[in-house]
Every structure is written in C-alpha cells, then in structure tokens.
Coordinates of C-alpha atoms in Angstrom, one line a residue:
Chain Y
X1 CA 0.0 0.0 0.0
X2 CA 1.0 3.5 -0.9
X3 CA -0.2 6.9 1.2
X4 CA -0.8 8.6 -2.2
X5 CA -3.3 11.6 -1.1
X6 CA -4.1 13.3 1.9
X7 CA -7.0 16.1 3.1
X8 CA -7.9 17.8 5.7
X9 CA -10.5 20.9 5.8
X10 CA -8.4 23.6 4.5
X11 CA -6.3 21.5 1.8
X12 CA -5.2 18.4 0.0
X13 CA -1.7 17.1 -1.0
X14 CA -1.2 14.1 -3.8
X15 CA 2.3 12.5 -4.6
X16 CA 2.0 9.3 -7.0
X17 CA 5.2 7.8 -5.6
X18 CA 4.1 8.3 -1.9
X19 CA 3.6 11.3 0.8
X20 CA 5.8 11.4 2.9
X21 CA 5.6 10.1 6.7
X22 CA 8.0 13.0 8.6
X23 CA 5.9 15.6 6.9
X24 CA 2.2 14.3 7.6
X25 CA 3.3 13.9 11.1
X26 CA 4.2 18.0 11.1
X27 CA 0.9 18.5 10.1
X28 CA -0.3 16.6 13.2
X29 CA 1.7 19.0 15.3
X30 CA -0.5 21.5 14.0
X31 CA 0.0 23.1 10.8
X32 CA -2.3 21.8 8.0
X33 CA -2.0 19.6 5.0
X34 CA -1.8 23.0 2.8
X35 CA 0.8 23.7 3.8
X36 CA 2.8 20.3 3.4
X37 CA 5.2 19.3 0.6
X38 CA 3.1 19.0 -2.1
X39 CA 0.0 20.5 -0.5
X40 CA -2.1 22.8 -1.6
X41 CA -5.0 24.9 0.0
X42 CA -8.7 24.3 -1.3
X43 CA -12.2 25.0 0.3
X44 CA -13.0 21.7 -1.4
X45 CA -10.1 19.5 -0.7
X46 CA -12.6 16.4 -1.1
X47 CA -13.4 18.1 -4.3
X48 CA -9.7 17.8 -5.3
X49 CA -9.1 14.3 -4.4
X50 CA -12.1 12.7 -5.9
X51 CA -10.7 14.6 -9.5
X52 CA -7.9 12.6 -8.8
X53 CA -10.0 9.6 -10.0
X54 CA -8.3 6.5 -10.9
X55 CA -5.2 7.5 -9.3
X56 CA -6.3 6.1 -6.1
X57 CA -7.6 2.3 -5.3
X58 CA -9.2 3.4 -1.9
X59 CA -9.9 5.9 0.4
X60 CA -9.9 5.7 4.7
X61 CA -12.5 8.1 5.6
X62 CA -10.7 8.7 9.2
X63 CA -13.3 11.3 11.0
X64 CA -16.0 9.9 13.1
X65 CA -16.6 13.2 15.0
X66 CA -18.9 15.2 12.2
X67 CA -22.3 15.2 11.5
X68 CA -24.6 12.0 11.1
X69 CA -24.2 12.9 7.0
X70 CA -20.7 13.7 6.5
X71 CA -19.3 10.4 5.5
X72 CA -22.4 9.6 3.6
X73 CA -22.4 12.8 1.9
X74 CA -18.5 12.5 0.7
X75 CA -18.7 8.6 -0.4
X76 CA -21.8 10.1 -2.6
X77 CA -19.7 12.5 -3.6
X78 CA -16.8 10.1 -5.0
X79 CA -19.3 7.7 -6.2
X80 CA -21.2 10.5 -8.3
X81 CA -18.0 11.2 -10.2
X82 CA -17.4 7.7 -11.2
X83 CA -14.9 6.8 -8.9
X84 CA -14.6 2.8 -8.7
X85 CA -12.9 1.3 -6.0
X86 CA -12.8 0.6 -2.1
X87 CA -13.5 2.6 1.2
X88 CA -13.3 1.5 5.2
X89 CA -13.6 4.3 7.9
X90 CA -13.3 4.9 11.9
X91 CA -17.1 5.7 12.6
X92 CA -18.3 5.5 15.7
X93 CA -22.1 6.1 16.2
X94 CA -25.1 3.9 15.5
X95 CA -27.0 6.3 13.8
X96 CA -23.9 7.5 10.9
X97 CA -23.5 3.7 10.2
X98 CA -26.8 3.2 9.4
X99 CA -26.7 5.6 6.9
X100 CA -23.7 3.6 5.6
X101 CA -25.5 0.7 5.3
X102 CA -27.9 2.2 3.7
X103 CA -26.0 3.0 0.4
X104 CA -25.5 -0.6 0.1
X105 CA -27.4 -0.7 -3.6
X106 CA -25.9 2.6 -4.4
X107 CA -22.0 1.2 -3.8
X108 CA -22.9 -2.3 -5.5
X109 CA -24.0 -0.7 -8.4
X110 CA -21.3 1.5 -8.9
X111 CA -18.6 -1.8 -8.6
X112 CA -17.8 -0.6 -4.4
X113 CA -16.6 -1.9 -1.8
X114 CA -17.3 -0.1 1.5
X115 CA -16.6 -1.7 5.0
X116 CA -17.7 0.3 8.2
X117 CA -16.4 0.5 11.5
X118 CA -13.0 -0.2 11.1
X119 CA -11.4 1.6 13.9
X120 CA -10.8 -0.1 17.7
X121 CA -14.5 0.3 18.5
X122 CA -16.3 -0.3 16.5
X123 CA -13.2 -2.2 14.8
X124 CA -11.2 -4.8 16.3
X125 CA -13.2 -5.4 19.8
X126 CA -16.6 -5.8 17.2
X127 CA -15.0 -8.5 15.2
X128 CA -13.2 -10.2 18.1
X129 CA -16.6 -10.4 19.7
X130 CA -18.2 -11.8 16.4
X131 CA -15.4 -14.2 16.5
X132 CA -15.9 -14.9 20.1
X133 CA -19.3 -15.7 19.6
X134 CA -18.8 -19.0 17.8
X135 CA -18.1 -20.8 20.7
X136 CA -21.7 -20.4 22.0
X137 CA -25.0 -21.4 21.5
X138 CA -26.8 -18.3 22.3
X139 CA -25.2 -14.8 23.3
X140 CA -26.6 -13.2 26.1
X141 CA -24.1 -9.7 26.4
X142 CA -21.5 -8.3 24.6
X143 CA -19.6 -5.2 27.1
X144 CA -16.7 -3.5 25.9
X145 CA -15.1 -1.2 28.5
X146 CA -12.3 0.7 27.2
X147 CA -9.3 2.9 28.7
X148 CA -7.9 5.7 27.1
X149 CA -4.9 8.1 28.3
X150 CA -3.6 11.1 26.7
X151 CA -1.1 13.1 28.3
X152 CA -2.3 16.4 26.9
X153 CA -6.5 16.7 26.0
X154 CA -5.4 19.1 23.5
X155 CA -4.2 17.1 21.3
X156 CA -7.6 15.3 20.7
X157 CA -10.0 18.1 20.9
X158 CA -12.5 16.7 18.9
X159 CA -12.3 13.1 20.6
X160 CA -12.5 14.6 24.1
X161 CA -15.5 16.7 23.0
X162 CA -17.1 13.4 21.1
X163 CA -16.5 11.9 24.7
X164 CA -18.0 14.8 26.4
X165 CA -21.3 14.6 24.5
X166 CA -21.7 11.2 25.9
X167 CA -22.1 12.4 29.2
X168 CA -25.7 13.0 30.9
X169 CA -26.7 16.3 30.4
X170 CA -24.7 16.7 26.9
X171 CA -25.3 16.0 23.1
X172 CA -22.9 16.0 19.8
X173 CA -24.1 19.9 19.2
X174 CA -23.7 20.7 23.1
X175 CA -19.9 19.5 23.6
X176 CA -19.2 21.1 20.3
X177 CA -19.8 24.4 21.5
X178 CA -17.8 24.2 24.8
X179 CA -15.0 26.7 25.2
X180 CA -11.6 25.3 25.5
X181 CA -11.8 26.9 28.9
X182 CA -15.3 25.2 29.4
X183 CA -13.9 21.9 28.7
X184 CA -10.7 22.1 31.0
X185 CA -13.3 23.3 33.8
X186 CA -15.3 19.8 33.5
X187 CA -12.1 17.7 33.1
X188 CA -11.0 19.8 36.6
X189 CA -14.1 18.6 38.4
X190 CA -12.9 14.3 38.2
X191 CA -9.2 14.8 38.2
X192 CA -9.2 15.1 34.0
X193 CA -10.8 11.5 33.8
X194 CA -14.2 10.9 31.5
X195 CA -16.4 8.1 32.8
X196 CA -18.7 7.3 30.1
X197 CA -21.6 4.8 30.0
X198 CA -24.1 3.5 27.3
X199 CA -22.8 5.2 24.7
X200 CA -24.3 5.5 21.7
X201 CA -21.7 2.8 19.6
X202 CA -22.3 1.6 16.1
X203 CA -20.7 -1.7 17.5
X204 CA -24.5 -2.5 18.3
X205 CA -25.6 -2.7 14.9
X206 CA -22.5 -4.2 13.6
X207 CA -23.4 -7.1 15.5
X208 CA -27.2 -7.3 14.8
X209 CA -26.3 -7.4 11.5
X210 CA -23.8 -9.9 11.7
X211 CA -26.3 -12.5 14.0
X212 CA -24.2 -12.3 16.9
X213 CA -27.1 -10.7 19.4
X214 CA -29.8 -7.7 19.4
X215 CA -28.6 -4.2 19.1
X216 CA -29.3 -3.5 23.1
X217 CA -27.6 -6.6 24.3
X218 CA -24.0 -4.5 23.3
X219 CA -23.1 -1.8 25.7
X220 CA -19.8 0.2 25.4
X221 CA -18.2 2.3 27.9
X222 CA -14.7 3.2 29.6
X223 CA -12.7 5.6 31.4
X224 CA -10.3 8.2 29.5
X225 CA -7.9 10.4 31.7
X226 CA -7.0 13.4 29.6
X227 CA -3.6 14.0 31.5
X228 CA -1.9 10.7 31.9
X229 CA -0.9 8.6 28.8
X230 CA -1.1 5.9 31.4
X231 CA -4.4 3.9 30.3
X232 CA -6.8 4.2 33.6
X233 CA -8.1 0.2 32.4
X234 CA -7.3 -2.1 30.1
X235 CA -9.4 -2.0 27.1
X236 CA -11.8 -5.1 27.1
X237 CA -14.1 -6.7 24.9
X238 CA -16.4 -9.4 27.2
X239 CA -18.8 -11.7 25.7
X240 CA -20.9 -13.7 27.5
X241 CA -23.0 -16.2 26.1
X242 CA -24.1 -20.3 27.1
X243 CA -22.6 -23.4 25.3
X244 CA -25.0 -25.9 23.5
X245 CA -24.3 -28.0 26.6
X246 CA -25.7 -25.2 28.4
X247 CA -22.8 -24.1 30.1
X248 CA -22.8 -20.1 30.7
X249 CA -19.0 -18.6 29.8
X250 CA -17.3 -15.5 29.0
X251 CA -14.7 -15.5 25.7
X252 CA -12.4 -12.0 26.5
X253 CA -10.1 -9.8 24.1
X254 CA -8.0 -7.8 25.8
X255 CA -5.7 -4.7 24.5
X256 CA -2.1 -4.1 25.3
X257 CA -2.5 -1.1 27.7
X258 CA 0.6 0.1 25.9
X259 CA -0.9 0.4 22.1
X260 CA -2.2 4.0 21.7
X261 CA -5.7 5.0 20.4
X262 CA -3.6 6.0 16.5
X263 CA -2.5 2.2 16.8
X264 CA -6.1 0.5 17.5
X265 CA -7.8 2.6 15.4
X266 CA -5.4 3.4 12.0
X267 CA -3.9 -0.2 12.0
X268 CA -7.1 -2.2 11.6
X269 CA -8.2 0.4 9.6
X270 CA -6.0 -0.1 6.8
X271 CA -5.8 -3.6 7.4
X272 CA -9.4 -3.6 6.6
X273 CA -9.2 -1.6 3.7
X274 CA -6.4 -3.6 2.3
X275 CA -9.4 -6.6 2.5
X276 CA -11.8 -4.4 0.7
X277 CA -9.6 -4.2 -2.2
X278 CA -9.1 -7.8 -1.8
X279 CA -13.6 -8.4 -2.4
X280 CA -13.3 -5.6 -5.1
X281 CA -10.6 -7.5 -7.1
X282 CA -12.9 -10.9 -6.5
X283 CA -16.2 -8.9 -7.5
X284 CA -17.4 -8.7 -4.0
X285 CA -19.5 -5.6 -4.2
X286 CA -21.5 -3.3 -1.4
X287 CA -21.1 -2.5 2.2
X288 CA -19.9 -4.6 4.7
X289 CA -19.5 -4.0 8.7
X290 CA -16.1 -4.9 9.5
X291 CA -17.7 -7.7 12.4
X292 CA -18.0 -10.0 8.8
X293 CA -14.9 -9.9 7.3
X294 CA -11.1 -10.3 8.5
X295 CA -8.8 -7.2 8.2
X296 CA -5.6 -7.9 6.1
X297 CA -2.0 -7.6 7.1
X298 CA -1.0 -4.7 5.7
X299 CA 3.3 -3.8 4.5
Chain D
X1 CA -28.5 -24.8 8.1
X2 CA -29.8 -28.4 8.1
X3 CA -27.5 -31.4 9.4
X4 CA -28.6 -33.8 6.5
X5 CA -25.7 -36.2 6.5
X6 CA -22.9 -38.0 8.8
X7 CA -20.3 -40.8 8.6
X8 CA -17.8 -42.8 10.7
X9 CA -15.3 -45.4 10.0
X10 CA -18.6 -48.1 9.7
X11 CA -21.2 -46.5 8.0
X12 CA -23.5 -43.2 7.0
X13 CA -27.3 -41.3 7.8
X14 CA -28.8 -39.4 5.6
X15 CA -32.3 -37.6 6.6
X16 CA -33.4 -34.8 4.1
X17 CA -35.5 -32.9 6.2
X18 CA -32.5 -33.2 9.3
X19 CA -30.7 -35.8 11.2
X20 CA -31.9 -35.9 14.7
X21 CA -29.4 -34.2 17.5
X22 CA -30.7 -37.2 20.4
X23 CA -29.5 -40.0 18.0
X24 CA -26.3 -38.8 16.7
X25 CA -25.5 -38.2 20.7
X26 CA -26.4 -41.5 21.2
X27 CA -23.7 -42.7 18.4
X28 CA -21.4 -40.4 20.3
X29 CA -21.9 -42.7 23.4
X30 CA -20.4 -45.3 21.9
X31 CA -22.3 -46.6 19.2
X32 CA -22.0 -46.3 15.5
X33 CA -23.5 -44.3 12.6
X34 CA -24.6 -47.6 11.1
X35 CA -26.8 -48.0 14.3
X36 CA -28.3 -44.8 13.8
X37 CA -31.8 -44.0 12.4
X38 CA -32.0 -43.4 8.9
X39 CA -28.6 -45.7 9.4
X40 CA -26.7 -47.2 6.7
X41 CA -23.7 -50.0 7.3
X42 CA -20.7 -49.7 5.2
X43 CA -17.2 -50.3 4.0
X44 CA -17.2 -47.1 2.6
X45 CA -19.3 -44.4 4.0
X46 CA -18.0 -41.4 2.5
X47 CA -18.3 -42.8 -0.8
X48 CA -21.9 -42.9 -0.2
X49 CA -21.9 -39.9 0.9
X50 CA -21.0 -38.5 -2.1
X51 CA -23.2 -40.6 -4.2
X52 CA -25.6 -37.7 -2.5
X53 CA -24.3 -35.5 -4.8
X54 CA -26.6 -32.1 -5.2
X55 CA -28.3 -32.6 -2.0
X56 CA -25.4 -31.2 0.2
X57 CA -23.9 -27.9 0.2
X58 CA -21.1 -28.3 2.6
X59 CA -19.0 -30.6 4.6
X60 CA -17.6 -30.2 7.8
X61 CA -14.4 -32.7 8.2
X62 CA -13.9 -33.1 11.6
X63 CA -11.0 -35.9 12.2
X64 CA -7.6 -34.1 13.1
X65 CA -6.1 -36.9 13.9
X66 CA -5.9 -39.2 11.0
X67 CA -2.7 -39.6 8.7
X68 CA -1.9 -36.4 6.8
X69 CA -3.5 -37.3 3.8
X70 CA -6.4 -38.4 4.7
X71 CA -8.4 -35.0 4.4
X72 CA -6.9 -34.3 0.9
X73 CA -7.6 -37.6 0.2
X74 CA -11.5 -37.9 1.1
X75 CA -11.9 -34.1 -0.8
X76 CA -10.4 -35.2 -3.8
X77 CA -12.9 -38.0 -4.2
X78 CA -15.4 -35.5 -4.0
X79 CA -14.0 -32.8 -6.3
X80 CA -13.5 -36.2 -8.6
X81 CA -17.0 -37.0 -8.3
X82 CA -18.3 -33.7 -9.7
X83 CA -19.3 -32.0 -6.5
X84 CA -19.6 -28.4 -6.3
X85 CA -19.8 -26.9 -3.3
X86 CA -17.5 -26.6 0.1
X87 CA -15.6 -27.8 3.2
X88 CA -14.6 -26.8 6.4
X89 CA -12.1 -28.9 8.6
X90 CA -10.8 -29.1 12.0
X91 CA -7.1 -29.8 10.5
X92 CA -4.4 -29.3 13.3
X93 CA -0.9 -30.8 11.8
X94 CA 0.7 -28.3 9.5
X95 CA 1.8 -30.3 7.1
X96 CA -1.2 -31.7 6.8
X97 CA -2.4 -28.1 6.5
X98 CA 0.0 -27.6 3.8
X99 CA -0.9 -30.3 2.0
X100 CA -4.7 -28.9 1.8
X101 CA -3.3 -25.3 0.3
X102 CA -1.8 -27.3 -2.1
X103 CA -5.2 -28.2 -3.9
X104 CA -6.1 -24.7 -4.3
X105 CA -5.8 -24.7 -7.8
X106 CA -8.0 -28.3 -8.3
X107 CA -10.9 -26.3 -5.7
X108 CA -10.8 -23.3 -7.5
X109 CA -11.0 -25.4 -11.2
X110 CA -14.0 -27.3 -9.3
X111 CA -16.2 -23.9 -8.3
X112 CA -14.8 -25.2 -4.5
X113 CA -14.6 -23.0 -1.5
X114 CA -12.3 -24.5 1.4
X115 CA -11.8 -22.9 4.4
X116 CA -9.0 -24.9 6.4
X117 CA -7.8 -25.0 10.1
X118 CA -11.2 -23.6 11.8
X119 CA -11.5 -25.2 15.0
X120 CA -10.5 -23.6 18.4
X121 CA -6.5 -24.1 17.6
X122 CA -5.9 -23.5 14.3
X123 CA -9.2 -21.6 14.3
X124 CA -10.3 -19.4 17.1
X125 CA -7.4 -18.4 18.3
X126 CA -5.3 -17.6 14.9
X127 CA -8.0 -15.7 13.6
X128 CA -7.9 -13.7 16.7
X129 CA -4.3 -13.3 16.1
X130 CA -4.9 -12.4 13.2
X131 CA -7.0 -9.5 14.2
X132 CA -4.7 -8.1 17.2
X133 CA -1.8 -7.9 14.6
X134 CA -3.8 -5.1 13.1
X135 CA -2.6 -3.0 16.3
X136 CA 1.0 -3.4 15.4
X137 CA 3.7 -2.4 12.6
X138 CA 5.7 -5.7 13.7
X139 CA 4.7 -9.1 15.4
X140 CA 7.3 -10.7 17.5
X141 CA 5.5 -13.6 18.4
X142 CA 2.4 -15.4 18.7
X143 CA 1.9 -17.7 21.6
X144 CA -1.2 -19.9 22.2
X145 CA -1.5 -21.8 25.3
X146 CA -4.3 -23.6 25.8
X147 CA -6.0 -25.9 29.0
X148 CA -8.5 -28.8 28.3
X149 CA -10.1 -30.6 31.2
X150 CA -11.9 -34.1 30.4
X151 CA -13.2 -35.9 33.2
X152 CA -12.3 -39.1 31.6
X153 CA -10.0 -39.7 29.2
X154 CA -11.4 -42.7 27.3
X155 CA -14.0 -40.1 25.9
X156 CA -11.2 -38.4 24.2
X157 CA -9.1 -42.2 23.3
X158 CA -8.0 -40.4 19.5
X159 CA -7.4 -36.6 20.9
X160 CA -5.4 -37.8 23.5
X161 CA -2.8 -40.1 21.7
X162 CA -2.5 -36.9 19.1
X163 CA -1.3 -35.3 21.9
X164 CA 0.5 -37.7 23.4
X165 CA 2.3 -37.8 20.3
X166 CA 3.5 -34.3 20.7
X167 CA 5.4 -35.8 23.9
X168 CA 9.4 -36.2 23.6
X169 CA 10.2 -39.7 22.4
X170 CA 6.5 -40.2 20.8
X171 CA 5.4 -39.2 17.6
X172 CA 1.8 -39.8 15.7
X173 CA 3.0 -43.4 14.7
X174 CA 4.1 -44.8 18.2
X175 CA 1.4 -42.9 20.5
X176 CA -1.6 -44.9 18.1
X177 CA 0.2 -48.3 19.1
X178 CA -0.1 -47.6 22.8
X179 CA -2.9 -49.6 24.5
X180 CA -5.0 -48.2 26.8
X181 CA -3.0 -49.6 29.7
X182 CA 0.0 -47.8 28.5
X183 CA -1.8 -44.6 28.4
X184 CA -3.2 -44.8 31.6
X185 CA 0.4 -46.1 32.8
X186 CA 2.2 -42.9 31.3
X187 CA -0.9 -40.5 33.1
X188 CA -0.6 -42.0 36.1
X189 CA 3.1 -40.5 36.3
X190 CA 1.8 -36.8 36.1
X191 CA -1.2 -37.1 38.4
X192 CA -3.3 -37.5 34.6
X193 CA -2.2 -33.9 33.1
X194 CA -0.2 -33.5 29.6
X195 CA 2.0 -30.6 29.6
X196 CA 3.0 -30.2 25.8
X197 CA 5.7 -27.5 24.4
X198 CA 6.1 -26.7 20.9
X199 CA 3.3 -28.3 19.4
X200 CA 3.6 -29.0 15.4
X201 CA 0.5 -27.2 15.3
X202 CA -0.6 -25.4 11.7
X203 CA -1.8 -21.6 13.4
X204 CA 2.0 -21.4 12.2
X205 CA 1.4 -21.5 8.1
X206 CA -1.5 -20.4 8.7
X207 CA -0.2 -16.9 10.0
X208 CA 2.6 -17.2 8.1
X209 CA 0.3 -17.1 4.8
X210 CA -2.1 -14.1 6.2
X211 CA 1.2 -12.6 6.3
X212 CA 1.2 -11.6 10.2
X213 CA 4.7 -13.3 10.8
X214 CA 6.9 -16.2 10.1
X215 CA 6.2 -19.4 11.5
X216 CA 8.4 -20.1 13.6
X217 CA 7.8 -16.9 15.8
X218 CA 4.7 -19.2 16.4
X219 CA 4.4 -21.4 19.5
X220 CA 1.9 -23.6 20.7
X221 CA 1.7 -25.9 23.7
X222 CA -1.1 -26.0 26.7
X223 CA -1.9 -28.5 29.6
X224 CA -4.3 -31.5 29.3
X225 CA -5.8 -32.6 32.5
X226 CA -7.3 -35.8 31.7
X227 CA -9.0 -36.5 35.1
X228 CA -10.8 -33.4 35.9
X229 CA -13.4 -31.5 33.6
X230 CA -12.4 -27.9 35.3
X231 CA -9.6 -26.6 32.8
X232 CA -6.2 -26.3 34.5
X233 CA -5.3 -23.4 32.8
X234 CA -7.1 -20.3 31.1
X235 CA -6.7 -20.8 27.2
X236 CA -5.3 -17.6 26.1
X237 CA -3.6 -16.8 22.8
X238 CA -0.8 -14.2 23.6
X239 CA 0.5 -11.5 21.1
X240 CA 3.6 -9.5 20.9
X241 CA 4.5 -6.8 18.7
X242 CA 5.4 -2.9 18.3
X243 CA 3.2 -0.4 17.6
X244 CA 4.3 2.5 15.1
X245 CA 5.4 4.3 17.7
X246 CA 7.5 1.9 19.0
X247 CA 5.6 0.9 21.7
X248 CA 5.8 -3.0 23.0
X249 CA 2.8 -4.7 24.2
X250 CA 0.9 -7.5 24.1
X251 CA -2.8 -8.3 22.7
X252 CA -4.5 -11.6 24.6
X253 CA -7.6 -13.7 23.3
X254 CA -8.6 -15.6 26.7
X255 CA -11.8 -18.5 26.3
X256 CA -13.7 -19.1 29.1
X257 CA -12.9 -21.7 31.4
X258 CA -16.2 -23.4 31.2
X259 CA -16.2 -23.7 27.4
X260 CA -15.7 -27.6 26.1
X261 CA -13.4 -28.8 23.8
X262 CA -16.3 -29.3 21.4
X263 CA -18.2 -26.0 21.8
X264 CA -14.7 -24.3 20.7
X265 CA -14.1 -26.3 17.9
X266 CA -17.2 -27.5 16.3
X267 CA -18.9 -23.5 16.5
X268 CA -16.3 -21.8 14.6
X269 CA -16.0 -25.0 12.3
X270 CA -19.8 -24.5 11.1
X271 CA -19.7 -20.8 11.4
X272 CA -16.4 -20.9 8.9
X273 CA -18.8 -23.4 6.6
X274 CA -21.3 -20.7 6.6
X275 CA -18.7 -18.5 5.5
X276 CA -17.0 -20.6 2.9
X277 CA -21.0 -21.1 1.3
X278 CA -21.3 -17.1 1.5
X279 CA -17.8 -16.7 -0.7
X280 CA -19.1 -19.5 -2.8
X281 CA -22.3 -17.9 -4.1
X282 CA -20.3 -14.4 -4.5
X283 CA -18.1 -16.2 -6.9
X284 CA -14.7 -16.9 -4.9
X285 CA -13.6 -20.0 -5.0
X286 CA -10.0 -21.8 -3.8
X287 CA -8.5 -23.0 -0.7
X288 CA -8.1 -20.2 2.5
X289 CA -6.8 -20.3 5.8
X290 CA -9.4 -19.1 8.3
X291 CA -7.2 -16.7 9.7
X292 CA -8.1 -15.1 6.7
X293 CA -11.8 -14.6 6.8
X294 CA -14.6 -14.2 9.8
X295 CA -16.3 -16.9 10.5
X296 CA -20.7 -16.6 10.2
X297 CA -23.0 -17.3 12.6
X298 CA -25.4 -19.8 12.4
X299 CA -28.6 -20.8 13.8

C-alpha cells in the first residue's frame, strides 16, 4: 500500500510515488495539510481528491466526529464522479453507520466496496466479539469497556469533545460548542478522567447485522484520563454467552494497555481496507460492517 | 443450516429434512452411525456420501487426527465425483495443512470454496491473532497456550494419543500403538495432566500465509488434565508486537474456562462453513486459511 493523497479541511496534498511520513506527522503538530510538501489549499479538498479519480484504489474516511451525514455525503460524492474502487472508515455512532449501510445498492452498483467501523470500537473489539461468539449457542451480552490516556487533552479536541457529549446532560451539538476553557473546567471537576456509560456505539448494529445478538444486548463504555498517557483500564471486549451443553462462559479480548488509540484505530483500519480491495478484485460488491470480514496484514 | 448427513469409520445417515441431535449423541456414546436412524452399514461411508451429490452444500471434516493425507484424500474423491460446493475442517498438523493449500488450484478449477484449520487451535485463536496484529507495525511472536479438562479420558481415546504424540520420544505413529493400559500407565506419572511444548500445530502457516509473521515466531503448547473437567489453565492466545510508535505490548484472546473442547471447535468449524458457502455464491472459489476470513454465525 502506498499513502498517495491526503486532506484535511483547508487543503489536499497528492504524490503518485508516496507522501511522505516526517511531513504528515508535522501537520499533526498543527499546521495543516496546505501547507505540506506538495499541499495545496482548497475549500473543497474532497473536491480535489475525488478529481484525482483513478489514481487512487481506496480511500480511509478517518473522521468519526462530524455530523450524522458527513461520510455519507463525501462517499456520494466520489461515487457521483465515477470513482470505482474501495473505502473502510473509523465511525463510531449507531446512527452514521446506518446511513452507511444504507447506500449498500448505491456502492454495489457502482462496482464498491465499503466496509464500516473499522477503527478499535467499533473495529477490532466488534470483530473479536463476532469471533468470540462461535463458541456459543446463544449470546446473552457483549460489554466493551475501554481505557484511554492522553497526556495532553489538546491534542484530541474533537475526541474529548465526542467523549464529552456522551455524558448526561450533553449532546454532539452541546460538547461542540464548549469553550476550550469550558472543557478544562469539566475535566477539573474528576481529576481530568471521563467516565462514560451507554454510549451510543455503532458496535451494536454491527453485531445485529452480523447475527451475533440484538442491538441492546452491546453496551460500550470506559474511562479516558486526559492527562496521563497511562491507560486508567485495560481495554476489554467481554462476551458472554451459554454453550450448547448449556454451560454459561465468558470469551475476553483484551488490549495491550501500551498500544495507543492511533495504533487500535489506523492499524485495523488499513488492514481492513487492504481486504476491501481484496472483495473488489474478486467482484465482491456493497457495504460490509467490518464484524463480517477479517482485516488484512498490511506492508 | 440443516445437518442432513454423517459418517464414521462403519457407515453413514442421511435424513433430508435433518438428522436428529438425540441420535447422533447416542452414536457419540459409543455406538456407530450404522446403528443410527435413517442408518446405513458400510465399508465405505464417505463414498456414499458423495453418491448424495446435489443434496449437500457443505462438509464439515472433523478428524484431526488421522494420517496427513487423509483430508486431501476424502476431498479429492469428492472434487473427482463432480461435486460443487465446500468444506470446512478441524485440521491441526501443518503439514497436513500444507498439503490442503496445495489443492487450491483443483478447488478453484471445481467452483470449491475450502476454508482450512477452523477449530478452536488453528481456528479461534489464529484468527484472533490475526485480528490483534492489526494493532501493530511488527509481530514478534504469537503464543497460544491452551488448558483442556476431560473428566475421563477414554472419551477423548483419539485426541489424547494426538497429543501424546507431541510428547518427547512419541510421535503420531508410536502414541496410536499404545494400548489403553499404557496410556493410563504414562498419566498415572503426572497425576493425569499432559504438559505439551512446541506443538507441530498449523496456526503457524497459517499466519505465516495471512502474512502476520513467520512461523516459527509461532508457538503452541497447553496443559491437558485428563482427570478433571475444570480446565487447569485459562486458554489464552498471547500477542507480541510494536506499535508505530515503538511501543511493546501485548494483545490476549482468553476463552472461558467453562467452554468444552467441542463447543470451541465444532462452533467456529460451522460458522467458517457458513462462510466458505457465503464466498461460494459471490463467486470466490479456492483454498483459505481461516485466519483469513470471519467466520458466520449460524442458527
């Protein structure tokens, strides 16, 4: 796999033999893809991209923090123009990956492959549970509890704010229009830790789709401390579910608490898209959750 | 799916509408297919099995413990006889493994799907493996140890001398000669438990082909405890790698202590059928690993 393209909201940069790593990580540190080696500033840096056609075999749609439409409204957008090839992305709510799913005919019948939630959750924890599953009769729960720690909350804005909606009292709109200074002021009030419960986790209808259990048998939670990179727990996905001897068990997967968020979330990602490609070539068309297929290993 | 056919060593069922689950327990108990309802004595029950023909979709082969080529063997005779459609087995030897990818060419030329190694180890745990790579630029080593606990051991007369054969100074050839004195001499020593190291087990090609590492960064060993049912140690499959930021850590896959032998093999085993039928009527046809694909569930 090559990183051939590259956007972000102010700008787009495209190199045929490869972008390179060193400068996409000084854009991380703040600056903005415009203003890369071979970047260049747009108001429609989709716009750009998707004119770049058959240059590229698939796209990772990497922001699970916009509005329900976003990712719907781009993939339209590339399949409009003709584009034919493969997409996976990081989504995270029920709702956006339902609209996914939903574009199923639309992807077929332009020769697409799209597979959805491919991050860590829903990602890897979804299809380890799906796998998990096999060993049981009849599923009762599946729980995923995850730990996140970042040493400095400013460095995720938009995830800490995605977190913060997910709090009682909160919504998408609500945490979106906190003050910096508004945000630090709630993180003061539990020593910088978010407890989160019941969130709202496309994980659910990943695995309704797949057979595994009903959408509220999943529930997804976890602790993120916003100024220790120290995780507060060790991600893990439980599933719980009785033998056909009728013996009642738990199958776990549990996360290094040394591998980052970028590592859970980007690896299977690509991994994932890499397999995408791999149904395209074979004339496997549509959307997929990523709970039915297997990633790929990815060089 | 509908269970429509079975065979042992003595003879085949076949029931259109479904064999019955209390009878083929009874067979289990000691008795033989031929005994069955819907019953049939024979010299050579698979061959009548695939005189059936059109009337079966798949076919799960379930005997890990027979000589290498046995398994190539029985699906050739079926390829041969014109069938079209696809397999599943609980394969654990790698060569024996290796000698199934082998026939990927003669599956593919056959409109054959065959999805290979899908019990609980290969199976389970390799295409768990398989997923907790995605976390990591580079896999050190994959380590499955796994704990069975059989309350007696003359249940499990074939498993048991495949593992015996794993023991220093035994091989597949001498532990099948043993009587069933001599095994119960050589468990007496260790109060009944089997403490294997460095199984020939095929999770090793099998990764190796899925391209998550070379083989023999694989390892696979466990405790049998042939005199208890409680497990007398957690099965766990253990990953090691570095993320890309250079982070160490380690991924587990842990089953739950009260899950059989036979719920961890035989559910992935069907789900993976499921899976290899789904590829099938999409048009992809050949020999895979399961580490490779997600298996389906099944009701």
């Amino acid at each position: 796999m090559t990183l051939v393209a590259i956007a972000d909201a102010g700008g787009w940069a495209y190199d045929e033999s490869g972008l390179n790593a060193a400068t996409i990580a000084q854009v991380k540190a703040g600056g903005s893809v415009a203003e890369m080696e071979n970047g260049h500033a747009s108001d429609d840096a989709i716009g750009a991209i998707i004119k770049l056609g058959d240059k590229i075999d698939g796209v990772f749609l990497a922001l699970p923090n916009l509005p329900n439409d976003f990712i719907p409204g781009v993939v339209t957008r590339f399949v409009d123009a003709g584009f034919q090839g493969v997409f996976s992305d990081a989504l995270k709510r029920t709702r956006a990956m339902e609209m996914v799913f939903e574009m199923d005919d639309k992807l077929r019948a332009a020769g697409c492959v799209y597979l959805t939630g491919c991050g860590a959750t829903p990602g890897l924890l979804t299809a380890a549970a799906a796998l998990a599953a096999q060993s049981f009769a009849e599923v009762e729960s599946v729980d995923i509890w995850w730990g996140v720690g970042i040493a400095r909350w400013d460095d995720y804005k938009a995830t800490i704010r995605e977190d913060i909606a997910h709090l009682p009292g909160y919504d998408v709109e609500k945490a979106k229009l906190l003050s910096d200074a508004e945000v630090e002021a709630l993180l003061n009030e539990t020593d910088g830790k978010l407890t989160l419960h019941e969130m709202e986790h496309a994980d659910d209808v990943m695995l309704e789709r797949a057979g595994v259990l009903s959408r509220e048998q999943v529930t997804v939670g976890g602790v993120m401390d916003t100024r220790r990179a120290q995780k507060p727990v060790s991600t893990t996905m439980t599933l719980t579910g009785t033998t056909f001897e009728g013996k009642r068990s738990q199958h776990k997967f549990i996360l290094g608490d040394e591998t980052s968020m970028a590592a859970n979330v980007c690896g299977p990602a690509l991994g994932y898209l890499a397999r995408a490609h791999w149904l395209r070539e074979r004339g496997v068309c549509g959307v997929f959750g990523s709970a039915e297929m297997m990633p790929m290993v990815v060089k």
